[in-house]
XYZ file of C-alpha atoms in Angstrom:
158
model
C 75.862 147.164 141.318
C 75.183 144.221 139.017
C 78.042 141.866 138.643
C 79.065 141.067 135.089
C 79.387 137.329 134.480
C 82.881 135.970 134.992
C 84.308 135.282 131.555
C 87.486 133.780 130.246
C 89.216 136.679 128.604
C 91.944 136.792 126.038
C 95.282 137.920 127.457
C 95.092 140.696 124.847
C 91.834 142.020 126.313
C 92.885 144.922 128.580
C 89.458 146.059 129.762
C 86.746 145.003 132.228
C 83.092 145.888 131.773
C 80.714 146.795 134.582
C 77.112 147.918 134.998
C 75.574 149.687 137.999
C 71.856 148.804 138.038
C 70.988 151.359 140.730
C 72.413 154.311 138.788
C 71.984 152.788 135.318
C 75.657 153.490 134.567
C 77.865 151.468 132.248
C 81.611 151.576 132.808
C 84.781 150.179 131.344
C 87.894 149.714 133.475
C 91.412 149.496 132.069
C 95.040 150.068 133.003
C 96.820 152.838 131.094
C 100.451 152.822 129.940
C 101.555 154.266 133.304
C 99.947 151.408 135.227
C 97.084 153.541 136.546
C 93.639 151.918 136.713
C 91.033 154.051 134.947
C 87.261 153.657 135.151
C 85.300 155.484 132.471
C 81.547 155.877 132.101
C 80.351 154.783 128.649
C 77.075 154.737 126.724
C 74.925 151.649 126.327
C 75.975 151.354 122.654
C 79.679 151.408 123.522
C 79.062 148.929 126.358
C 77.263 146.578 123.967
C 80.070 146.909 121.408
C 82.681 146.038 124.061
C 80.483 143.150 125.197
C 80.272 141.788 121.620
C 84.062 142.054 121.245
C 84.499 140.169 124.484
C 82.089 137.427 123.377
C 83.923 137.130 120.037
C 87.202 136.769 121.937
C 85.676 134.008 124.042
C 84.443 132.286 120.896
C 87.953 132.426 119.413
C 89.447 131.053 122.635
C 87.028 128.116 122.538
C 87.788 127.405 118.872
C 91.500 127.500 119.607
C 91.165 125.121 122.535
C 88.839 122.754 120.719
C 90.214 122.633 117.188
C 93.908 123.399 117.293
C 96.353 120.756 118.348
C 98.270 121.618 121.474
C 100.504 118.588 121.733
C 104.213 118.783 121.228
C 105.225 117.421 117.856
C 108.316 115.368 118.429
C 109.952 112.801 116.219
C 108.428 110.080 118.394
C 104.835 111.388 118.202
C 105.098 111.875 114.432
C 106.495 108.359 114.065
C 103.621 106.928 116.114
C 101.081 108.740 113.949
C 102.701 107.395 110.835
C 102.477 103.845 112.136
C 98.827 104.210 113.154
C 97.601 105.355 109.741
C 95.866 102.965 107.410
C 98.168 102.104 104.556
C 96.851 101.541 101.064
C 98.964 98.954 99.235
C 98.183 100.487 95.835
C 99.520 103.862 97.003
C 102.717 102.281 98.279
C 103.298 100.454 94.995
C 102.483 103.560 92.944
C 104.864 105.700 95.010
C 107.630 103.131 94.664
C 107.162 103.027 90.884
C 107.375 106.834 90.758
C 110.539 106.812 92.880
C 112.106 104.187 90.619
C 111.197 106.183 87.500
C 112.689 109.325 89.054
C 115.918 107.479 89.891
C 116.192 106.225 86.317
C 115.476 109.686 84.949
C 118.162 111.239 87.196
C 120.660 108.705 85.834
C 120.177 110.181 82.338
C 121.446 113.593 83.477
C 125.017 114.748 83.059
C 127.319 114.055 85.993
C 127.306 117.738 86.974
C 123.524 118.009 86.829
C 123.113 114.758 88.738
C 125.481 115.905 91.481
C 123.817 119.325 91.784
C 120.265 117.919 91.833
C 121.239 115.487 94.585
C 122.925 118.188 96.674
C 120.053 120.650 96.205
C 117.039 118.364 96.681
C 118.300 115.429 98.700
C 120.973 117.048 100.875
C 119.085 120.381 101.191
C 122.107 122.490 100.279
C 121.522 126.041 99.066
C 122.625 127.268 95.665
C 125.297 129.334 97.434
C 126.696 126.304 99.276
C 126.778 124.219 96.107
C 128.539 127.050 94.266
C 131.092 127.315 97.092
C 131.729 123.554 97.059
C 132.197 123.477 93.298
C 134.020 126.799 93.040
C 131.604 128.309 90.515
C 128.903 130.975 90.431
C 125.404 130.642 91.842
C 124.093 131.490 88.387
C 125.812 128.436 86.883
C 124.433 126.156 89.598
C 120.924 127.577 89.209
C 121.006 127.254 85.412
C 122.274 123.674 85.621
C 119.551 122.658 88.091
C 116.823 124.311 86.003
C 118.023 122.509 82.862
C 118.095 119.229 84.774
C 114.531 119.789 86.016
C 113.318 120.466 82.480
C 114.979 117.281 81.237
C 113.444 115.296 84.107
C 109.989 116.702 83.298
C 110.327 115.621 79.669
C 111.468 112.125 80.620
C 108.763 111.614 83.249
C 105.955 112.819 80.932
C 106.440 109.807 78.657
């Protein structure tokens, strides 16, 4: 019996292929839902199809290992990455100007709109939480935030 090459298999691959050179028999071995090992004779075409699937799985495994990051993303590793990046002074200045313009634009809003925009975007509160804090409906909070966003868009377009 010819031995199939040892391959890394996906954990989702439940079968094992085999070929008996002496008898010219192709088989697939798998465990059924009762835990019983089954060995079934298959045609050359089915064997080749299973073999292609297995090779595609191996290709996906290699891509995953090679191209997808497997390190743990912690606050420390993200901070280190941020420090290591090349910083463009023009980008920093441009971002600061945009932040300053946004702050000035927010100051033109009504007190209610200002408070709701800050809670929603800067404190990450939901519309429901803001409504609960202020004792009003979600609809009122949503409408107020949408009006504030429209006003900010108009101001920042200029």
